[in-house]
CSV table of C-alpha atoms in Angstrom, one decimal:
chain,number,residue,atom,x,y,z
Z,122,UNK,CA,4.0,4.7,-3.8
Z,123,UNK,CA,0.8,6.4,-2.6
Z,124,UNK,CA,0.7,9.9,-1.0
Z,125,UNK,CA,-1.9,10.9,1.6
Z,126,UNK,CA,-2.8,14.3,2.9
Z,127,UNK,CA,-4.5,14.1,6.3
Z,128,UNK,CA,-5.4,10.5,5.7
Z,129,UNK,CA,-6.9,11.0,2.2
Z,130,UNK,CA,-5.1,9.8,-0.9
Z,131,UNK,CA,-4.0,12.6,-3.2
Z,132,UNK,CA,-1.9,10.7,-5.7
Z,133,UNK,CA,0.1,7.6,-6.6
Z,134,UNK,CA,2.8,6.5,-9.0
Z,135,UNK,CA,4.6,3.3,-9.9
Z,136,UNK,CA,8.2,4.2,-10.6
Z,137,UNK,CA,10.9,6.8,-10.4
Z,138,UNK,CA,10.2,10.4,-11.2
Z,139,UNK,CA,8.9,13.7,-9.8
Z,140,UNK,CA,5.6,13.7,-8.0
Z,141,UNK,CA,3.2,16.7,-8.2
Z,142,UNK,CA,-0.2,16.3,-6.6
Z,143,UNK,CA,-3.1,18.8,-6.1
Z,144,UNK,CA,-4.5,18.8,-2.6
Z,145,UNK,CA,-8.2,19.7,-2.3
Z,146,UNK,CA,-8.8,22.8,-0.1
Z,147,UNK,CA,-11.3,20.9,2.0
Z,148,UNK,CA,-8.4,18.6,3.3
Z,149,UNK,CA,-6.5,21.5,4.8
Z,150,UNK,CA,-6.7,22.1,8.5
Z,151,UNK,CA,-5.7,25.1,10.5
Z,152,UNK,CA,-2.5,24.3,12.3
Z,153,UNK,CA,-1.0,20.8,12.0
Z,154,UNK,CA,-1.4,18.8,8.7
Z,155,UNK,CA,0.1,15.4,8.0
Z,156,UNK,CA,1.5,14.2,4.7
Z,157,UNK,CA,2.2,10.4,4.6
Z,158,UNK,CA,3.7,8.2,1.9
Z,159,UNK,CA,3.1,4.5,1.6
Z,160,UNK,CA,6.1,3.1,-0.3
Z,161,UNK,CA,6.4,-0.4,-1.7
Z,162,UNK,CA,9.8,-1.6,-2.7
Z,163,UNK,CA,9.8,-5.0,-4.3
Z,164,UNK,CA,13.6,-5.3,-4.2
Z,165,UNK,CA,16.4,-3.3,-2.8
Z,166,UNK,CA,15.7,-0.2,-0.6
Z,167,UNK,CA,13.1,2.4,-1.2
Z,168,UNK,CA,13.9,6.1,-1.1
Z,169,UNK,CA,12.1,9.4,-1.0
Z,170,UNK,CA,13.9,12.1,-3.1
Z,171,UNK,CA,17.6,12.6,-3.0
Z,172,UNK,CA,20.2,15.0,-1.7
Z,173,UNK,CA,19.5,17.5,-4.5
Z,174,UNK,CA,15.7,17.6,-4.3
Z,175,UNK,CA,13.7,20.3,-2.6
Z,176,UNK,CA,10.1,19.0,-1.9
Z,177,UNK,CA,7.6,21.7,-1.1
Z,178,UNK,CA,3.9,22.5,-0.6
Z,179,UNK,CA,2.6,25.6,-2.4
Z,180,UNK,CA,-0.6,27.5,-3.0
Z,181,UNK,CA,-2.2,27.4,-6.5
Z,182,UNK,CA,-1.0,31.0,-7.0
Z,183,UNK,CA,2.4,30.3,-5.7
Z,184,UNK,CA,2.1,33.0,-3.1
Z,185,UNK,CA,2.5,30.6,-0.2
Z,186,UNK,CA,5.4,28.1,-0.3
Z,187,UNK,CA,6.2,25.6,2.5
Z,188,UNK,CA,9.4,23.6,2.4
Z,189,UNK,CA,9.1,19.9,3.2
Z,190,UNK,CA,12.8,19.4,3.6
Z,191,UNK,CA,14.2,17.9,6.8
Z,192,UNK,CA,13.6,14.6,8.7
Z,193,UNK,CA,10.5,12.6,8.1
Z,194,UNK,CA,9.3,9.8,10.4
Z,195,UNK,CA,9.1,6.3,9.0
Z,196,UNK,CA,8.0,2.9,10.1
Z,197,UNK,CA,8.9,-0.2,8.1
Z,198,UNK,CA,6.9,-2.6,10.3
Z,199,UNK,CA,3.4,-1.2,9.9
Z,200,UNK,CA,2.6,-3.8,7.2
Z,201,UNK,CA,3.9,-7.3,6.8
Z,202,UNK,CA,6.9,-7.9,4.6
Z,203,UNK,CA,6.2,-8.9,1.0
Z,204,UNK,CA,6.0,-12.7,0.4
Z,205,UNK,CA,8.8,-13.8,-1.8
Z,206,UNK,CA,7.9,-17.1,-3.3
Z,207,UNK,CA,10.0,-19.6,-5.3
Z,208,UNK,CA,9.4,-17.6,-8.5
Z,209,UNK,CA,11.0,-14.4,-7.2
Z,210,UNK,CA,13.4,-13.3,-9.9
Z,211,UNK,CA,16.5,-13.2,-7.7
Z,212,UNK,CA,16.2,-16.9,-6.8
Z,213,UNK,CA,18.8,-19.2,-8.4
Z,214,UNK,CA,17.8,-20.5,-11.8
Z,215,UNK,CA,14.5,-18.4,-11.9
Z,216,UNK,CA,15.6,-15.9,-14.5
Z,217,UNK,CA,17.4,-18.5,-16.7
Z,218,UNK,CA,14.6,-21.0,-16.7
Z,219,UNK,CA,11.9,-18.4,-17.4
Z,220,UNK,CA,13.7,-16.0,-19.8
Z,221,UNK,CA,16.6,-17.8,-21.5
Z,222,UNK,CA,15.8,-21.5,-21.7
Z,223,UNK,CA,12.6,-21.0,-23.8
Z,224,UNK,CA,14.7,-19.2,-26.4
Z,225,UNK,CA,17.2,-21.9,-27.0
Z,226,UNK,CA,15.4,-23.6,-30.0
Z,227,UNK,CA,15.6,-20.3,-31.9
Z,228,UNK,CA,18.3,-18.5,-33.9
Z,229,UNK,CA,19.7,-15.4,-32.5
Z,230,UNK,CA,22.0,-12.6,-33.8
Z,231,UNK,CA,23.7,-11.6,-30.5
Z,232,UNK,CA,23.2,-10.1,-27.1
Z,233,UNK,CA,22.9,-6.6,-25.6
Z,234,UNK,CA,23.6,-6.8,-21.9
Z,235,UNK,CA,22.9,-3.9,-19.5
Z,236,UNK,CA,23.1,-5.2,-15.9
Z,237,UNK,CA,25.4,-5.1,-12.9
Z,238,UNK,CA,23.9,-2.8,-10.3
Z,239,UNK,CA,22.9,-5.7,-8.2
Z,240,UNK,CA,26.4,-7.2,-8.3
Z,241,UNK,CA,28.4,-4.0,-8.1
Z,242,UNK,CA,29.5,-4.8,-4.5
Z,243,UNK,CA,31.2,-8.0,-5.7
Z,244,UNK,CA,33.6,-7.1,-8.5
Z,245,UNK,CA,35.9,-10.1,-8.0
Z,246,UNK,CA,33.0,-12.5,-8.2
Z,247,UNK,CA,31.7,-10.8,-11.3
Z,248,UNK,CA,35.0,-11.4,-13.1
Z,249,UNK,CA,33.9,-15.0,-13.0
Z,250,UNK,CA,30.2,-14.7,-13.4
Z,251,UNK,CA,30.0,-12.7,-16.5
Z,252,UNK,CA,32.5,-14.6,-18.6
Z,253,UNK,CA,30.9,-17.9,-17.4
Z,254,UNK,CA,27.5,-16.7,-18.5
Z,255,UNK,CA,28.7,-15.5,-21.9
Z,256,UNK,CA,30.4,-18.8,-22.6
Z,257,UNK,CA,27.4,-20.8,-21.4
Z,258,UNK,CA,24.9,-18.9,-23.6
Z,259,UNK,CA,27.2,-19.4,-26.6
Z,260,UNK,CA,27.4,-23.1,-26.0
Z,261,UNK,CA,23.7,-23.5,-25.6
Z,262,UNK,CA,22.7,-21.5,-28.6
Z,263,UNK,CA,25.1,-23.5,-30.7
Z,264,UNK,CA,26.0,-20.6,-33.0
Z,265,UNK,CA,29.7,-20.1,-32.3
Z,266,UNK,CA,31.0,-16.9,-30.8
Z,267,UNK,CA,27.8,-14.9,-30.8
Z,268,UNK,CA,28.4,-11.2,-30.4
Z,269,UNK,CA,28.0,-10.0,-26.8
Z,270,UNK,CA,27.8,-6.2,-26.2
Z,271,UNK,CA,27.7,-5.0,-22.6
Z,272,UNK,CA,27.1,-1.6,-21.1
Z,273,UNK,CA,29.6,-0.6,-18.5
Z,274,UNK,CA,27.9,0.9,-15.4
Z,275,UNK,CA,27.3,4.7,-15.4
Z,276,UNK,CA,28.3,7.2,-12.8
Z,277,UNK,CA,26.3,6.9,-9.5
Z,278,UNK,CA,26.8,8.6,-6.2
Z,279,UNK,CA,28.2,6.3,-3.5
Z,280,UNK,CA,29.7,2.9,-3.6
Z,281,UNK,CA,32.8,1.7,-5.5
Z,282,UNK,CA,31.6,1.3,-9.0
Z,283,UNK,CA,35.1,1.9,-10.4
Z,284,UNK,CA,36.2,-1.6,-9.3
Z,285,UNK,CA,33.1,-3.1,-10.9
Z,286,UNK,CA,33.7,-1.2,-14.2
Z,287,UNK,CA,37.1,-2.7,-14.2
Z,288,UNK,CA,35.6,-6.2,-13.6
Z,289,UNK,CA,33.2,-5.7,-16.5
Z,290,UNK,CA,36.0,-4.7,-18.8
Z,291,UNK,CA,37.8,-7.9,-18.2
Z,292,UNK,CA,35.2,-9.7,-20.3
Z,293,UNK,CA,36.6,-7.9,-23.3
Z,294,UNK,CA,39.4,-10.6,-23.3
Z,295,UNK,CA,36.8,-13.0,-24.7
Z,296,UNK,CA,36.3,-13.1,-28.4
Z,297,UNK,CA,33.6,-11.1,-30.0
Z,298,UNK,CA,32.8,-9.1,-26.9
Z,299,UNK,CA,32.3,-5.3,-27.0
Z,300,UNK,CA,31.5,-2.6,-24.5
Z,301,UNK,CA,29.6,0.7,-24.4
Z,302,UNK,CA,30.8,3.2,-21.9
Z,303,UNK,CA,28.2,5.2,-20.0
Z,304,UNK,CA,30.3,6.8,-17.3
Z,305,UNK,CA,29.2,10.3,-18.3
Z,306,UNK,CA,25.4,9.8,-18.9
Z,307,UNK,CA,24.3,8.5,-15.5
Z,308,UNK,CA,22.2,10.1,-12.8
Z,309,UNK,CA,24.2,10.4,-9.5
Z,310,UNK,CA,20.9,9.9,-7.5
Z,311,UNK,CA,19.2,7.2,-9.7
Z,312,UNK,CA,20.7,3.8,-10.2
Z,313,UNK,CA,18.4,3.5,-13.3
Z,314,UNK,CA,19.1,6.8,-15.1
Z,315,UNK,CA,16.6,7.9,-17.7
Z,316,UNK,CA,19.1,9.1,-20.3
Z,317,UNK,CA,19.3,5.9,-22.4
Z,318,UNK,CA,19.7,7.5,-25.8
Z,319,UNK,CA,23.5,7.9,-25.7
Z,320,UNK,CA,23.8,4.3,-24.4
Z,321,UNK,CA,21.7,3.0,-27.4
Z,322,UNK,CA,23.8,5.1,-29.8
Z,323,UNK,CA,27.1,3.7,-28.4
Z,324,UNK,CA,25.8,0.2,-28.6
Z,325,UNK,CA,24.8,0.8,-32.1
Z,326,UNK,CA,28.3,2.1,-33.1
Z,327,UNK,CA,29.9,-1.0,-31.5
Z,328,UNK,CA,27.4,-3.4,-33.2
Z,329,UNK,CA,27.8,-1.8,-36.5
Z,330,UNK,CA,31.5,-2.3,-36.5
Z,331,UNK,CA,31.7,-5.7,-34.8
Z,332,UNK,CA,28.6,-7.5,-36.0
Z,333,UNK,CA,27.7,-5.9,-39.3
Z,334,UNK,CA,31.3,-5.2,-40.4
Z,335,UNK,CA,30.2,-1.7,-41.5
Z,336,UNK,CA,33.1,0.7,-40.7
Z,337,UNK,CA,32.0,3.6,-38.6
Z,338,UNK,CA,35.5,4.9,-37.9
Z,339,UNK,CA,35.6,5.4,-34.1
Z,340,UNK,CA,33.1,3.4,-32.1
Z,341,UNK,CA,34.4,4.1,-28.6
Z,342,UNK,CA,36.2,6.6,-26.5
Z,343,UNK,CA,39.9,6.8,-25.7
Z,344,UNK,CA,41.1,3.4,-24.4
Z,345,UNK,CA,44.2,3.3,-22.1
Z,346,UNK,CA,47.0,1.3,-23.7
Z,347,UNK,CA,50.3,1.7,-21.7
Z,348,UNK,CA,52.4,4.1,-19.7
Z,349,UNK,CA,56.0,5.0,-19.0
Z,350,UNK,CA,57.6,7.1,-16.3
Z,351,UNK,CA,59.4,10.3,-17.5
Z,352,UNK,CA,61.1,11.9,-14.5
Z,353,UNK,CA,58.4,13.1,-12.1
Z,354,UNK,CA,55.7,12.6,-14.7
Z,355,UNK,CA,53.8,9.6,-16.2
Z,356,UNK,CA,53.0,9.5,-19.9
Z,357,UNK,CA,49.9,7.4,-20.7
Z,358,UNK,CA,49.2,6.2,-24.2
Z,359,UNK,CA,45.8,5.6,-25.6
Z,360,UNK,CA,44.1,3.8,-28.5
Z,361,UNK,CA,40.8,4.7,-30.2
Z,362,UNK,CA,41.7,8.4,-30.1
Z,363,UNK,CA,39.9,9.0,-33.4
Z,364,UNK,CA,40.6,12.6,-34.6
Z,365,UNK,CA,42.4,13.3,-31.4
Z,366,UNK,CA,42.0,13.7,-27.7
Z,367,UNK,CA,40.3,16.7,-26.1
Z,368,UNK,CA,38.8,18.1,-23.0
Z,369,UNK,CA,35.1,18.1,-23.6
Z,370,UNK,CA,34.3,21.2,-21.7
Z,371,UNK,CA,37.6,23.0,-22.6
Z,372,UNK,CA,38.8,23.0,-19.0
Z,373,UNK,CA,41.9,21.3,-17.5
Z,374,UNK,CA,41.7,17.5,-17.6
Z,375,UNK,CA,40.4,16.2,-14.3
Z,376,UNK,CA,39.9,13.0,-12.3
Z,377,UNK,CA,43.5,12.0,-12.8
Z,378,UNK,CA,45.6,10.9,-9.8
Z,379,UNK,CA,49.2,9.7,-9.3
Z,380,UNK,CA,50.9,7.6,-6.5
Z,381,UNK,CA,54.4,7.0,-5.5
Z,382,UNK,CA,56.0,4.2,-3.4
Z,383,UNK,CA,53.6,4.7,-0.6
Z,384,UNK,CA,50.7,3.8,-2.8
Z,385,UNK,CA,48.7,7.0,-1.8
Z,386,UNK,CA,47.0,8.6,-4.7
Z,387,UNK,CA,46.8,12.4,-4.9
Z,388,UNK,CA,45.0,14.6,-7.5
Z,389,UNK,CA,47.2,15.2,-10.5
Z,390,UNK,CA,47.6,17.8,-13.3
Z,391,UNK,CA,47.1,16.4,-16.8
Z,392,UNK,CA,47.7,17.7,-20.3
Z,393,UNK,CA,47.2,16.2,-23.7
Z,394,UNK,CA,50.2,15.7,-25.9
Z,395,UNK,CA,49.2,14.2,-29.3
Z,396,UNK,CA,47.5,10.9,-28.5
Z,397,UNK,CA,49.1,10.8,-25.0
Z,398,UNK,CA,48.2,12.3,-21.7
Z,399,UNK,CA,51.0,13.5,-19.4
Z,400,UNK,CA,50.1,13.5,-15.7
Z,401,UNK,CA,52.0,14.6,-12.6
Z,402,UNK,CA,51.8,16.1,-9.1
Z,403,UNK,CA,54.3,18.3,-7.4
Z,404,UNK,CA,53.6,16.3,-4.2
Z,405,UNK,CA,54.9,13.0,-5.8
Z,406,UNK,CA,58.5,13.3,-6.9
Z,407,UNK,CA,58.8,9.7,-8.0
Z,408,UNK,CA,55.4,8.5,-9.4
Z,409,UNK,CA,54.9,4.8,-10.0
Z,410,UNK,CA,51.2,4.6,-10.9
Z,411,UNK,CA,48.4,6.7,-12.2
Z,412,UNK,CA,44.6,6.3,-12.5
Z,413,UNK,CA,41.7,8.0,-14.2
Z,414,UNK,CA,38.1,8.5,-13.1
Z,415,UNK,CA,38.7,6.2,-10.1
Z,416,UNK,CA,35.5,7.0,-8.3
Z,417,UNK,CA,31.9,5.9,-8.5
Z,418,UNK,CA,30.7,9.3,-9.7
Z,419,UNK,CA,33.6,11.0,-11.6
Z,420,UNK,CA,33.2,14.2,-13.6
Z,421,UNK,CA,35.2,13.0,-16.6
Z,422,UNK,CA,36.1,15.4,-19.4
Z,423,UNK,CA,38.7,13.3,-21.4
Z,424,UNK,CA,37.1,12.5,-24.7
Z,425,UNK,CA,38.1,11.9,-28.3
Z,426,UNK,CA,36.9,14.5,-30.8
Z,427,UNK,CA,34.2,12.1,-31.9
Z,428,UNK,CA,32.5,12.9,-28.5
Z,429,UNK,CA,33.1,9.6,-26.8
Z,430,UNK,CA,34.5,9.5,-23.2
Z,431,UNK,CA,37.4,7.6,-21.6
Z,432,UNK,CA,36.3,5.4,-18.7
Z,433,UNK,CA,37.8,4.4,-15.4
Z,434,UNK,CA,41.3,2.7,-15.5
Z,435,UNK,CA,44.5,2.4,-13.4
Z,436,UNK,CA,48.0,1.7,-14.6
Z,437,UNK,CA,48.8,-0.6,-11.7
Z,438,UNK,CA,46.3,-2.9,-10.0
Z,439,UNK,CA,48.6,-3.5,-7.1
Z,440,UNK,CA,48.4,0.2,-6.1
């Protein structure tokens, strides 16, 4: 993106991040001034800022401050669309032929896979795509069940990533597949969040246990195991609880919901009992199903004491 002030370029950047440019005094006009941004998006949709940003123009001494919030005019037809040739990465076979096929003669220890944003609107298709790819790579590298560690998509504002996270988790049914949860370290307004350190650490824990057979104790957050109905409450049992379950921020557990025969979910109260979580709502006398973090951008606080979060899940996929 390139930024212009009264037709003169004042700065440019190549990727996400905050922009801060100095405007020479000689460019200022008395009365109306025009700021324009030329934005090039090679894939997907471009965006200026987000709902939480507060763009502004200010004097060097900060005595004058002018908000740039509000509606901006735009025109996507001023320049011709980008030519997308046969080598464009989203074309069928392009990524495989250029990135994977050249590696096939070589030995490999395993795979770390962090992808899915482009497929997040097709969770049912992904249930087929990801296992097919894992199996295909293993066949072609001819080294048996090579370890495959995937990153489950983080929290992001908008969309229905909870269904996609569920689709990603289905690949865990294949042998030697592990998953790192990132539901608590995303950026609601950035599909490619910058906070990658926790993701790397969680992949490391999983690889250390699965690949290098070096016991690290707990390598993932609480994993939903089963449930049973107890009167007007639902008791959910968990695995991978480590030293015990906890609310990370010390507040009441949140992002839990329950539903009755009508299939309508309502917010639920939830308390920890040992390695279980008991959930209920006074509005649902006969609960049949419960779910947790069933949102694209949930504010989860159910963790184990090792500091790893529980991810999205539901007890009944029919509701």
